[in-house]
mmCIF file of C-alpha atoms in Angstrom:
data_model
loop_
_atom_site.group_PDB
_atom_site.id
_atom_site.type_symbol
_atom_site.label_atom_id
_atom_site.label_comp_id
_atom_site.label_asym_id
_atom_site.label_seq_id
_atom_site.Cartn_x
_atom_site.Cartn_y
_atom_site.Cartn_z
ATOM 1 C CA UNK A 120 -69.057 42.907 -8.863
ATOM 2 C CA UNK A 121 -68.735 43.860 -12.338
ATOM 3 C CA UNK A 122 -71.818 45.439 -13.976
ATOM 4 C CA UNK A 123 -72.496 45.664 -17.055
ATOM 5 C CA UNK A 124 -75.177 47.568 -18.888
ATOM 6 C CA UNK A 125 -76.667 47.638 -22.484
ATOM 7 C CA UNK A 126 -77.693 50.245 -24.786
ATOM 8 C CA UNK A 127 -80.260 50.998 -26.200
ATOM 9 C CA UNK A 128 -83.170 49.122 -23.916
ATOM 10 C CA UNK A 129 -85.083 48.679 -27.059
ATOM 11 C CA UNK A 130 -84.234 48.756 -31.095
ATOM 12 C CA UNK A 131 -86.888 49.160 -33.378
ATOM 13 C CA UNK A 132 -85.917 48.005 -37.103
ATOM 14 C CA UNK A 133 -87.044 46.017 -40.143
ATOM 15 C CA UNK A 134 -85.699 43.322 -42.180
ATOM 16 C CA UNK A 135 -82.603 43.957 -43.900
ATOM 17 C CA UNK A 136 -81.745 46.992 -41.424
ATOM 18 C CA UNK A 137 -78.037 46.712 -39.818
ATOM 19 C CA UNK A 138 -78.243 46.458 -35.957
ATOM 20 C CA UNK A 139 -75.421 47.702 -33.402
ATOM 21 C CA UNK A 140 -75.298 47.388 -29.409
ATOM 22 C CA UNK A 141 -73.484 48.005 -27.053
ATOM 23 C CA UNK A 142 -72.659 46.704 -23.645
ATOM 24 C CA UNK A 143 -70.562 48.804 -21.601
ATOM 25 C CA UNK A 144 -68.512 46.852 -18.247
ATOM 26 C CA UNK A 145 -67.766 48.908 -14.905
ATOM 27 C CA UNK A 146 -63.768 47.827 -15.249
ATOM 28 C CA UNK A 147 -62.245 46.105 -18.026
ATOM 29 C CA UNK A 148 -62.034 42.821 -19.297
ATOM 30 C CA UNK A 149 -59.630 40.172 -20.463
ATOM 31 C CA UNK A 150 -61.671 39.137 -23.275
ATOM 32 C CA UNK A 151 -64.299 36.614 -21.017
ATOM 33 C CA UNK A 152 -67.172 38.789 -22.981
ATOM 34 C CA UNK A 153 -70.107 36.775 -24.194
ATOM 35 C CA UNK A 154 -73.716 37.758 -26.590
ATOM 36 C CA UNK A 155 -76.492 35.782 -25.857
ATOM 37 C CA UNK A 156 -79.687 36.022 -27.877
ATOM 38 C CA UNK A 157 -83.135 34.560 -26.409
ATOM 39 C CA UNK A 158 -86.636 34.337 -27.847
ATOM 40 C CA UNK A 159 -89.675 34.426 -25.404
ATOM 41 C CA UNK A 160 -90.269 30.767 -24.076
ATOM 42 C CA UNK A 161 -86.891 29.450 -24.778
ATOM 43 C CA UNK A 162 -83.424 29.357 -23.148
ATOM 44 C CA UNK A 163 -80.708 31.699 -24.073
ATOM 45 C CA UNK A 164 -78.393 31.087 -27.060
ATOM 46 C CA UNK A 165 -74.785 31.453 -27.425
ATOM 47 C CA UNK A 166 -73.892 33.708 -29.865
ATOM 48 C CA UNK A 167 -70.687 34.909 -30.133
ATOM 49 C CA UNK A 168 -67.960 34.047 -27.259
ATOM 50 C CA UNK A 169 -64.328 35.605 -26.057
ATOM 51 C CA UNK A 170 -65.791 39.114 -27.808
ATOM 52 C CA UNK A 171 -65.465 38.355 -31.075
ATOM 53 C CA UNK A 172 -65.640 34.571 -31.850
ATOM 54 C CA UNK A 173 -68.683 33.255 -33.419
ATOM 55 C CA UNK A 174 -70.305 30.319 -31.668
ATOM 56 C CA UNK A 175 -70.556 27.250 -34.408
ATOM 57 C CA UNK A 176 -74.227 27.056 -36.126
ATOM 58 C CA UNK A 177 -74.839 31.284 -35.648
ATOM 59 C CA UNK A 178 -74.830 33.022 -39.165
ATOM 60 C CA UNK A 179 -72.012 34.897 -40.306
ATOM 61 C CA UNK A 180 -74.369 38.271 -39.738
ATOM 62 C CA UNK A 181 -73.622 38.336 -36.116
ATOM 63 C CA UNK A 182 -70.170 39.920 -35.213
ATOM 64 C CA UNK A 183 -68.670 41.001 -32.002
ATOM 65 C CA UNK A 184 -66.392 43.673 -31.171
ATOM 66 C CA UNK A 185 -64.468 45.938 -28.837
ATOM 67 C CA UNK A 186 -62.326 45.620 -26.297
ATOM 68 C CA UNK A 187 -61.180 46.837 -22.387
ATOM 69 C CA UNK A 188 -64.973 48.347 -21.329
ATOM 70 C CA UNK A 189 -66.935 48.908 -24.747
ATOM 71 C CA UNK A 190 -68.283 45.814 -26.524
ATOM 72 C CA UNK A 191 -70.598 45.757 -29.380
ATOM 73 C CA UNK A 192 -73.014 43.314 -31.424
ATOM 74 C CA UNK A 193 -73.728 43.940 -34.880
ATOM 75 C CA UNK A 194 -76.598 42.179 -36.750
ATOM 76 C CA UNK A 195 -76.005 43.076 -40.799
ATOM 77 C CA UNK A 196 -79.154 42.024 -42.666
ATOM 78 C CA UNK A 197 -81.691 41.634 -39.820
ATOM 79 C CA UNK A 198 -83.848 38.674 -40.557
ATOM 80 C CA UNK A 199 -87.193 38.169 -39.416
ATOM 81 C CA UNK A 200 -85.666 35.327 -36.496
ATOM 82 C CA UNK A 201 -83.444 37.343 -35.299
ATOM 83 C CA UNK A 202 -86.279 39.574 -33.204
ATOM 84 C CA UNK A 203 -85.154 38.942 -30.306
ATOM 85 C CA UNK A 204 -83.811 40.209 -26.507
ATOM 86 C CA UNK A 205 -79.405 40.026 -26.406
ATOM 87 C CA UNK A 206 -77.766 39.706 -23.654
ATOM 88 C CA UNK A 207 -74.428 40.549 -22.926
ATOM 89 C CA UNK A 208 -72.371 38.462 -20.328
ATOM 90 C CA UNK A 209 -68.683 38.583 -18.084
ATOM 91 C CA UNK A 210 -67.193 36.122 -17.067
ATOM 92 C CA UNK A 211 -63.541 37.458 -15.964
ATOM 93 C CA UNK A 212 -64.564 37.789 -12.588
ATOM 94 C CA UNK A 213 -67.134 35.955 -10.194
ATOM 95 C CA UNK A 214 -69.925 36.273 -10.066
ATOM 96 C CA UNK A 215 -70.235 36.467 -13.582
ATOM 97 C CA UNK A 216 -72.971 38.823 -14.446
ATOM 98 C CA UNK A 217 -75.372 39.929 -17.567
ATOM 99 C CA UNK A 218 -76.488 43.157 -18.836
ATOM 100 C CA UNK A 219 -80.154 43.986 -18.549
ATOM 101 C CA UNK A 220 -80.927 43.264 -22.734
ATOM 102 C CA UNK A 221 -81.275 44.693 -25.679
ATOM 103 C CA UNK A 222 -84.621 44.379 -27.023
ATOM 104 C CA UNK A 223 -84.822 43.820 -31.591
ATOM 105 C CA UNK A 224 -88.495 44.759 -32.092
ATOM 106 C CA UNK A 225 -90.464 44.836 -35.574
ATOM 107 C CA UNK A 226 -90.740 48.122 -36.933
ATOM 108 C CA UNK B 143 -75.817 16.121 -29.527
ATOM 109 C CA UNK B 144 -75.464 18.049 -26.246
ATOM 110 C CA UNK B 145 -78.514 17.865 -24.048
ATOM 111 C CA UNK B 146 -78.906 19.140 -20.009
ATOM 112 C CA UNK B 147 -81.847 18.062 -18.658
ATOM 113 C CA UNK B 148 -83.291 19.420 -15.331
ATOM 114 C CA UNK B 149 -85.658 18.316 -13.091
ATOM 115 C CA UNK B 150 -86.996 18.790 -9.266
ATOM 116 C CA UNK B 151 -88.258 22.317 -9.672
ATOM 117 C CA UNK B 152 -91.780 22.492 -7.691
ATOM 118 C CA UNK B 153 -93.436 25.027 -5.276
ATOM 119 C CA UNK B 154 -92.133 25.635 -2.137
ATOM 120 C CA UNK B 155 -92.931 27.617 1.137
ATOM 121 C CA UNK B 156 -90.969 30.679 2.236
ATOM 122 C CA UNK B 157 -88.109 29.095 3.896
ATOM 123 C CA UNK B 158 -88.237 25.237 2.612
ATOM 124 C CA UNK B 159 -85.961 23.162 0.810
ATOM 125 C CA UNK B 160 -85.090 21.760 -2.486
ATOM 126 C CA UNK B 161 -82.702 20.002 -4.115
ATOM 127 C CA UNK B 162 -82.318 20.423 -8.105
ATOM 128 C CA UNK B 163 -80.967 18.301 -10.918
ATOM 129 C CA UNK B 164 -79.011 18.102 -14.056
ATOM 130 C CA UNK B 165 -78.021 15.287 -15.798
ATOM 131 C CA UNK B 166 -75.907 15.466 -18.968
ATOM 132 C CA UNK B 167 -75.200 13.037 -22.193
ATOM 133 C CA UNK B 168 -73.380 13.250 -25.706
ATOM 134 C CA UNK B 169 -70.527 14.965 -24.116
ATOM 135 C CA UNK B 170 -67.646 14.103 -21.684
ATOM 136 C CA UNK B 171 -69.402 15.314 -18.759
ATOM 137 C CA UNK B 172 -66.531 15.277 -16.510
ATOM 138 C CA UNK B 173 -64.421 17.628 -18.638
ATOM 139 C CA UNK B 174 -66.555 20.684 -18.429
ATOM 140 C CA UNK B 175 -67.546 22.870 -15.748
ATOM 141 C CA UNK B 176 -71.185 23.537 -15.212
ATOM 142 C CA UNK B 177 -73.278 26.272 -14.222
ATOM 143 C CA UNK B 178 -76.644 27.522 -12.602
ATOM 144 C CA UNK B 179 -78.294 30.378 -14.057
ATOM 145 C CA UNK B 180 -81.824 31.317 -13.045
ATOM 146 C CA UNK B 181 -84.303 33.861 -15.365
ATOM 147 C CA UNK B 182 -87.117 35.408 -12.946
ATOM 148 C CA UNK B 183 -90.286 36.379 -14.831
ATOM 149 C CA UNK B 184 -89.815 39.406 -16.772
ATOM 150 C CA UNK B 185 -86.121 39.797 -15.598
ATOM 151 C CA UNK B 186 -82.547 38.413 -17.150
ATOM 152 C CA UNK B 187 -80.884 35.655 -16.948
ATOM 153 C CA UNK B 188 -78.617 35.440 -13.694
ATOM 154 C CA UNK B 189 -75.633 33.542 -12.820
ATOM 155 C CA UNK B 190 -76.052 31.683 -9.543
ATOM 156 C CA UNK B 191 -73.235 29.097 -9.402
ATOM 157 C CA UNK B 192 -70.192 27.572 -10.790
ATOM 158 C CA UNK B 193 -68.836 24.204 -10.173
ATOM 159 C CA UNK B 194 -65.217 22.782 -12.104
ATOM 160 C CA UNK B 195 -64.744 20.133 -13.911
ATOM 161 C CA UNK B 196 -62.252 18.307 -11.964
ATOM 162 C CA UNK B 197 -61.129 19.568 -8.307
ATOM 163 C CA UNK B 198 -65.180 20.740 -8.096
ATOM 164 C CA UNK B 199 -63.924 24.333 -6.958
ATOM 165 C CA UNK B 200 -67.093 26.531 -6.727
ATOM 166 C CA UNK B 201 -68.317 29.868 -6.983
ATOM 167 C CA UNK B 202 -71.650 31.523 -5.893
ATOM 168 C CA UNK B 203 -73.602 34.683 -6.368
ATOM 169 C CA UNK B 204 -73.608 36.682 -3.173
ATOM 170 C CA UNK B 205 -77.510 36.330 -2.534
ATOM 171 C CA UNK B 206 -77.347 32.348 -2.384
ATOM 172 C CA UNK B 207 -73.913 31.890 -0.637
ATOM 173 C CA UNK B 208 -74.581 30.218 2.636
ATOM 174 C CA UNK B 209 -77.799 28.640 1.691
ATOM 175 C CA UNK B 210 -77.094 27.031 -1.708
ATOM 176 C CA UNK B 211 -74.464 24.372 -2.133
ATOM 177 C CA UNK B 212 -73.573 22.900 -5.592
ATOM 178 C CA UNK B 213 -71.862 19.533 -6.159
ATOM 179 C CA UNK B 214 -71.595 17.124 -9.111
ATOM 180 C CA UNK B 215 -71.607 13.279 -9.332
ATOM 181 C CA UNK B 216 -69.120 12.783 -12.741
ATOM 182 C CA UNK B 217 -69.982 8.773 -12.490
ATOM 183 C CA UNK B 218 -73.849 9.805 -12.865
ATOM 184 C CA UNK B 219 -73.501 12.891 -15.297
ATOM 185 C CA UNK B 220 -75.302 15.282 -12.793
ATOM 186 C CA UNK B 221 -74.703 17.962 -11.390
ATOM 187 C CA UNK B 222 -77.248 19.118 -8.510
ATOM 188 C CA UNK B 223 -78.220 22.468 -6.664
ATOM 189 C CA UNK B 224 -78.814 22.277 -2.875
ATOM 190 C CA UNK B 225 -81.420 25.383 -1.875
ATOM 191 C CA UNK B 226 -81.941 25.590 1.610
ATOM 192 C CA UNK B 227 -84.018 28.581 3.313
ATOM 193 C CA UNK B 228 -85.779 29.816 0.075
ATOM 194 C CA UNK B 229 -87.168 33.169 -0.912
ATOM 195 C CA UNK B 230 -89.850 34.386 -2.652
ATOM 196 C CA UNK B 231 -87.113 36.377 -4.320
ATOM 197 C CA UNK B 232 -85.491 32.859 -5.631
ATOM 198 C CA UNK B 233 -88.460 32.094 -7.624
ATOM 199 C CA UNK B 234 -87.313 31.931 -11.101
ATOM 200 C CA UNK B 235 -86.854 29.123 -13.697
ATOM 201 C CA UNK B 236 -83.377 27.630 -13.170
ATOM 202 C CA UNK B 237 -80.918 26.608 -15.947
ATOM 203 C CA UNK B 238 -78.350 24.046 -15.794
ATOM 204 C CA UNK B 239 -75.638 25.450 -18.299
ATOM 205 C CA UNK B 240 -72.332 24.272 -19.592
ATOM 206 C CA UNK B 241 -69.228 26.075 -19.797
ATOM 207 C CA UNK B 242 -67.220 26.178 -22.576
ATOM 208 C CA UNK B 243 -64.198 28.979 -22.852
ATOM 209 C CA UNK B 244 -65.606 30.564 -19.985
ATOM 210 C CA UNK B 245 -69.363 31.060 -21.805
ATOM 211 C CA UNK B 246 -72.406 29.457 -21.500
ATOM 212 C CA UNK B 247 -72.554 27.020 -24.520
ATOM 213 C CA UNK B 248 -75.274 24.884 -23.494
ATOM 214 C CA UNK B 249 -78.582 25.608 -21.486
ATOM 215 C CA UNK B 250 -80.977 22.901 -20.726
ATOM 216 C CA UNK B 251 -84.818 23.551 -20.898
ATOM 217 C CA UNK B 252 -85.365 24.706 -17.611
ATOM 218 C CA UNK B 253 -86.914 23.867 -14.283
ATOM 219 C CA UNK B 254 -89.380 26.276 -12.761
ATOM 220 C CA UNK B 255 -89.145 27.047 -9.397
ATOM 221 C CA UNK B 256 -91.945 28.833 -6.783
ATOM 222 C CA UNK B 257 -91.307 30.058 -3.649
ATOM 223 C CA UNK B 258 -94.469 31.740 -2.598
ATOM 224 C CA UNK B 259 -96.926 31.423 1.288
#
């Protein structure tokens, strides 16, 4: 199985503060790399799909990157609705699998 | 607009049965695959099982294979998950989820799940 896991746990920041994560995969990938973003009480959200496309609806402030094993999400301008847990998610092999989360807290 | 809606999550003893649902509208429901992802409290979401749009190939996470069976009814726009011989370790709110280029575009609310003596 390919696992994937997230860095940092936890990001502390305020409003206005650019964001960057990282999800790093055990082998490569050919580019079936997902960000998911989920609130408490609600289903996750599709963010940004095949790496670097941006789901239709999400703000322009969410961009994905990277390619082979290293991915990243960027948030530029946090806003106060986007404190929230991301997820990162494969889907070039079964199972598919998540990372663990990335945690957007209030400083 | 896209809407999943689950139903026939419930408690359940160690070892029981259950059979979930999903059923789909304001989409083509037979062009997409579909998913089941469950969230345990506290923990991440986890992919459980894939079913295709048209020859119904599937997929399932190691844990469930042998005692969870998906299959979809295009005519009815559902897709169901069979659990048979349930663990405590299965209790988790599970998501019916559409795929769309190989992500997870569309998540329904959510059916809760118990498996607990």
């Amino acid at each position: 199985d390919i696992q994937l896991t997230q860095s940092p746990s936890f990001v502390s920041a305020s409003v206005g503060d650019r964001v960057t994560m990282t999800c790093r995969a055990s082998q490569s990938l050919d580019g079936r790399f997902a960000w998911y973003q989920q609130k408490p009480g609600e289903a996750p959200k599709l963010l940004i799909y095949y790496i670097s496309t941006l789901q239709s609806g999400v703000p322009s402030r969410f961009s994905g990157g990277g390619s082979g094993t290293d991915f990243t999400l960027t948030i530029n301008g946090l806003q106060p609705e986007d404190f929230a847990t991301y997820y990162c998610q494969q889907a070039n092999n079964f199972p598919w699998t998540f990372g663990r989360g990335t945690k957007v807290e209030i400083k | 607009e896209v809407q999943l809606v689950e139903s026939g999550g419930t408690w359940v003893q160690p070892g029981g049965s259950l059979r979930l649902s999903c059923e789909g509208s304001g989409f083509t429901f037979g062009s997409f695959s579909l998913n089941w992802v469950r969230q345990a409290p506290g923990h991440g979401p986890e992919w459980v099982s894939y079913i295709s749009e048209r020859d119904a190939t599937t997929y399932y996470t190691d844990s469930v294979k042998g005692r969870f069976t998906i299959f979809r009814d295009n005519a009815k726009n559902s897709v169901f998950l069979q659990m048979n011989s349930l663990r405590e370790e299965d209790t988790a709110v599970y998501y019916c989820v559409r795929d769309h280029h190989w992500s997870l575009d569309h998540w329904g609310q959510g059916t809760l799940v118990t498996v607990s003596s």
